[in-house]
Amino acid sequence: MAGDKKFIIGNWKMNLNIHEASLYLHKLSGLVKNRRDVEVILAPTTLALQTLSLQVNPRQFKLAVQNFYWRDQGPYTGEVSATQLRGVVQYALVGHSERRHIFHETDKDVRNKVAAAIRNGIRPILCIGETAWEHSSGETQDVLYDQLNGGLANITSDELDQVIIAYEPVWAISAGQGSEPVDVSPSEVAEAVKAIRRQISHLFGKSAADSIKVLYGGSVTPSSVAEYLNIDGINGLLVGAASLNAITFNEIIKKAHDKNR
Ligand code: PGA
């Protein structure tokens, strides 16, 4: 809907070191105009978060962590907690398909992380989506229902206000440099978004389903921004590969802004 705030997230995954991330931020801040109608969120490597949090203009960009452990502190060698990320990030990706499939995160891990983020004042971006196999066997809706039930089991309707859902069909996520973007038809995305809101309504009631923010992600490029943002019920985009270049990412942000005018 025109006029609604849009969320544009750049997920840099395991790319850019601290120095490169800082240079990127410098370049992007020169390109992006302050726009209240578009919330731009950057998800760099955890290593760069501290540096970027000191460098960033918080009115221009927000920061997100790509992953964290759900316990607040303790003997968990190598982990970073949401408590430690307080004040550094405003958002956290939770249950990204790469975490689920490469690092075997379960729905239980995901729901603990959603709760940990909220407990620590960080807005979780819960990523859900079906694999190629589930898609071709017609299981998309069931997978979305299961992942929503699993991911949101520990929170109250009041807390749901903090949650953003990102629908990312696993088969549409570009696996890395050189892989061809996959175009998912807007009608398929629209169906999935309807299913998501239906299940939120079932779990938390109609007004929660109407107000929750739902984003789309998977091979988004500047040329596909408008078609995805035109889908009824889509409030923004989660962008991977195309966010790694500041000029391209700025084009995506500009298009999101133009959509709102
Ligand atoms: P992609 O990644 O835009 O490169 O497909 C999206 C994501 O994984 O969040």
XYZ file of C-alpha atoms and ligand atoms in Angstrom:
270
model
C 0.000 0.000 0.000
C 1.406 3.436 -0.896
C 2.388 5.505 2.126
C 3.148 2.488 4.321
C 6.636 2.300 5.739
C 8.809 -0.136 3.781
C 11.651 -2.187 5.271
C 14.691 -2.807 3.086
C 17.302 -5.117 4.572
C 20.766 -5.755 3.186
C 22.053 -9.155 4.305
C 25.758 -9.199 3.509
C 26.158 -12.778 4.745
C 29.818 -13.819 5.142
C 31.152 -11.049 2.914
C 33.142 -7.848 3.570
C 35.685 -7.536 6.392
C 35.522 -4.726 8.974
C 37.411 -2.270 6.781
C 35.341 -3.049 3.684
C 32.110 -2.870 5.675
C 33.066 0.536 7.016
C 33.972 1.823 3.533
C 30.686 0.471 2.210
C 28.735 2.294 4.918
C 30.596 5.511 4.139
C 29.721 5.165 0.456
C 26.085 4.205 1.056
C 25.501 7.092 3.467
C 26.625 9.482 0.743
C 24.113 7.987 -1.677
C 21.002 7.411 0.432
C 18.764 10.324 1.325
C 17.147 10.246 4.755
C 13.713 8.819 4.136
C 11.256 8.239 6.893
C 9.073 6.057 4.708
C 11.839 3.492 4.134
C 13.646 1.810 7.026
C 17.043 0.658 5.739
C 18.625 -2.101 7.806
C 22.157 -3.394 7.277
C 23.227 -6.868 8.397
C 27.035 -7.062 8.152
C 29.339 -9.683 9.654
C 29.046 -9.707 13.474
C 32.693 -8.638 13.563
C 31.892 -5.278 11.939
C 28.830 -4.412 14.037
C 30.640 -2.516 16.758
C 32.561 -0.356 14.268
C 29.483 0.329 12.163
C 27.376 1.117 15.225
C 29.754 3.953 16.077
C 29.940 5.162 12.483
C 26.289 4.927 11.465
C 23.792 7.767 11.511
C 20.979 5.971 13.338
C 18.369 8.087 11.615
C 19.655 6.916 8.253
C 20.299 3.211 8.832
C 19.615 0.578 11.449
C 21.798 -2.458 12.093
C 20.915 -6.134 12.312
C 22.897 -9.142 13.475
C 22.760 -12.160 11.149
C 22.838 -14.713 13.963
C 23.311 -15.047 17.740
C 22.892 -17.599 20.512
C 19.658 -17.525 22.507
C 21.039 -17.761 26.033
C 21.941 -14.429 27.604
C 25.343 -15.415 29.044
C 27.334 -18.388 30.292
C 29.718 -21.140 29.238
C 29.010 -21.118 25.483
C 32.427 -20.797 23.881
C 32.407 -18.908 20.616
C 28.859 -17.605 20.873
C 27.470 -14.055 21.013
C 24.220 -13.343 22.871
C 21.391 -10.914 22.273
C 22.252 -9.388 25.666
C 25.733 -8.578 24.348
C 24.177 -7.094 21.215
C 21.904 -4.707 23.112
C 22.565 -1.149 22.043
C 24.610 -2.346 19.047
C 21.796 -3.630 16.818
C 18.094 -2.865 16.588
C 17.183 -5.986 14.585
C 18.228 -9.631 14.325
C 17.738 -12.129 11.526
C 16.425 -15.360 12.991
C 16.124 -18.725 11.252
C 17.599 -17.686 7.910
C 17.468 -20.702 5.583
C 21.263 -20.881 5.529
C 21.190 -21.244 9.318
C 18.450 -23.863 9.136
C 19.954 -25.905 6.328
C 23.725 -25.537 6.680
C 23.899 -25.208 10.466
C 20.878 -27.419 11.254
C 18.980 -24.884 13.321
C 15.703 -26.342 14.481
C 12.350 -24.682 15.143
C 13.204 -24.939 18.837
C 16.432 -22.943 18.314
C 14.491 -20.463 16.220
C 11.760 -19.928 18.809
C 14.336 -19.518 21.578
C 16.112 -16.904 19.476
C 12.903 -15.010 18.715
C 12.177 -14.869 22.459
C 15.786 -13.913 23.317
C 15.787 -11.054 20.827
C 12.518 -9.657 22.196
C 13.698 -10.069 25.808
C 16.713 -7.944 24.895
C 14.854 -5.192 23.071
C 15.909 -6.339 19.588
C 13.309 -6.852 16.843
C 13.522 -10.360 15.373
C 13.143 -10.829 11.634
C 11.857 -14.391 11.456
C 12.831 -15.962 8.122
C 10.655 -18.751 6.771
C 10.342 -20.494 3.427
C 10.066 -23.815 1.660
C 12.790 -25.777 -0.124
C 12.666 -26.627 -3.859
C 11.486 -30.122 -3.029
C 8.734 -28.912 -0.682
C 7.707 -26.381 -3.316
C 7.428 -28.950 -6.083
C 5.509 -31.334 -3.829
C 2.927 -28.642 -3.057
C 3.884 -28.346 0.623
C 4.598 -24.626 0.748
C 1.645 -23.724 2.984
C 2.283 -26.540 5.434
C 5.948 -25.579 5.732
C 5.046 -21.944 6.376
C 2.475 -22.940 8.994
C 4.958 -25.232 10.747
C 7.722 -22.642 10.742
C 5.379 -19.957 12.075
C 4.010 -22.248 14.786
C 7.538 -23.333 15.678
C 9.120 -19.889 15.605
C 6.392 -17.999 17.442
C 5.451 -20.564 20.088
C 7.113 -18.730 22.987
C 5.737 -15.238 22.503
C 2.615 -13.338 23.489
C 0.416 -11.281 21.179
C 1.892 -8.106 22.681
C 5.385 -9.312 21.826
C 4.322 -10.215 18.299
C 4.287 -6.485 17.605
C 8.083 -6.609 17.598
C 8.330 -9.441 15.087
C 8.842 -9.075 11.334
C 8.352 -12.075 9.061
C 10.540 -12.562 5.994
C 9.239 -15.016 3.413
C 12.177 -16.430 1.478
C 11.621 -19.461 -0.750
C 14.872 -21.381 -0.252
C 15.031 -22.247 -3.949
C 14.991 -18.546 -4.860
C 17.897 -17.490 -2.660
C 21.011 -16.944 -4.722
C 23.630 -19.294 -3.460
C 26.495 -16.894 -4.056
C 28.441 -14.955 -6.604
C 27.757 -15.970 -10.144
C 24.493 -17.751 -9.468
C 21.619 -16.578 -11.619
C 18.780 -14.703 -9.897
C 15.581 -16.760 -9.761
C 12.387 -14.864 -10.424
C 9.518 -16.054 -8.257
C 6.187 -15.048 -9.731
C 4.398 -12.327 -7.750
C 1.269 -14.486 -7.675
C 3.152 -17.234 -5.842
C 4.532 -14.715 -3.362
C 1.045 -13.275 -2.904
C -0.314 -16.763 -2.111
C 2.432 -17.339 0.444
C 1.834 -13.970 2.104
C -1.865 -14.741 2.381
C -1.050 -18.082 3.977
C 1.299 -16.354 6.445
C -1.317 -13.790 7.489
C -3.950 -16.522 7.735
C -1.796 -18.470 10.149
C -0.919 -15.375 12.192
C -4.633 -14.681 12.425
C -5.203 -18.237 13.610
C -2.463 -17.935 16.246
C -2.833 -14.313 17.394
C -6.073 -12.931 15.933
C -7.099 -10.850 12.967
C -5.706 -7.503 14.026
C -2.247 -9.061 14.601
C -2.471 -10.605 11.134
C -3.352 -7.249 9.586
C -0.600 -5.323 11.307
C 2.375 -7.725 11.165
C 5.068 -6.764 8.665
C 5.867 -9.345 6.010
C 8.899 -9.020 3.740
C 9.923 -10.919 0.629
C 13.442 -12.158 -0.036
C 15.155 -14.237 -2.716
C 17.217 -12.907 -5.640
C 15.762 -9.399 -5.411
C 17.412 -6.977 -7.854
C 16.614 -3.335 -8.684
C 14.502 -4.518 -11.608
C 12.270 -6.729 -9.455
C 11.720 -4.282 -6.558
C 8.531 -2.737 -7.909
C 6.836 -6.036 -8.764
C 7.457 -7.457 -5.300
C 6.536 -4.287 -3.424
C 3.310 -4.126 -5.454
C 2.132 -7.387 -3.940
C -0.693 -6.895 -1.512
C 0.561 -7.453 2.032
C 4.300 -7.127 1.312
C 5.996 -4.512 3.509
C 9.564 -4.719 2.295
C 12.451 -6.776 0.990
C 15.320 -8.834 2.337
C 18.168 -8.481 -0.137
C 21.313 -10.605 -0.214
C 23.642 -10.519 -3.240
C 22.278 -7.250 -4.649
C 22.978 -5.472 -1.348
C 26.730 -6.071 -1.630
C 27.177 -3.233 -4.061
C 26.308 0.164 -2.544
C 25.164 1.633 -5.873
C 22.854 -1.287 -6.636
C 21.511 -1.332 -3.085
C 20.836 2.391 -3.244
C 18.824 1.807 -6.445
C 16.710 -0.703 -4.548
C 16.169 1.776 -1.703
C 15.259 4.536 -4.186
C 12.724 2.291 -5.893
C 11.136 1.460 -2.549
C 10.854 5.169 -1.853
C 9.393 5.910 -5.290
C 6.768 3.214 -4.707
C 5.619 5.105 -1.657
C 5.113 8.452 -3.343
P 19.694 -13.196 -2.234
O 19.671 -13.520 -0.660
O 19.064 -11.839 -2.401
O 21.124 -13.235 -2.611
O 18.873 -14.261 -2.882
C 18.580 -13.231 0.130
C 18.815 -13.757 1.525
O 19.373 -14.843 1.651
O 18.466 -13.128 2.528
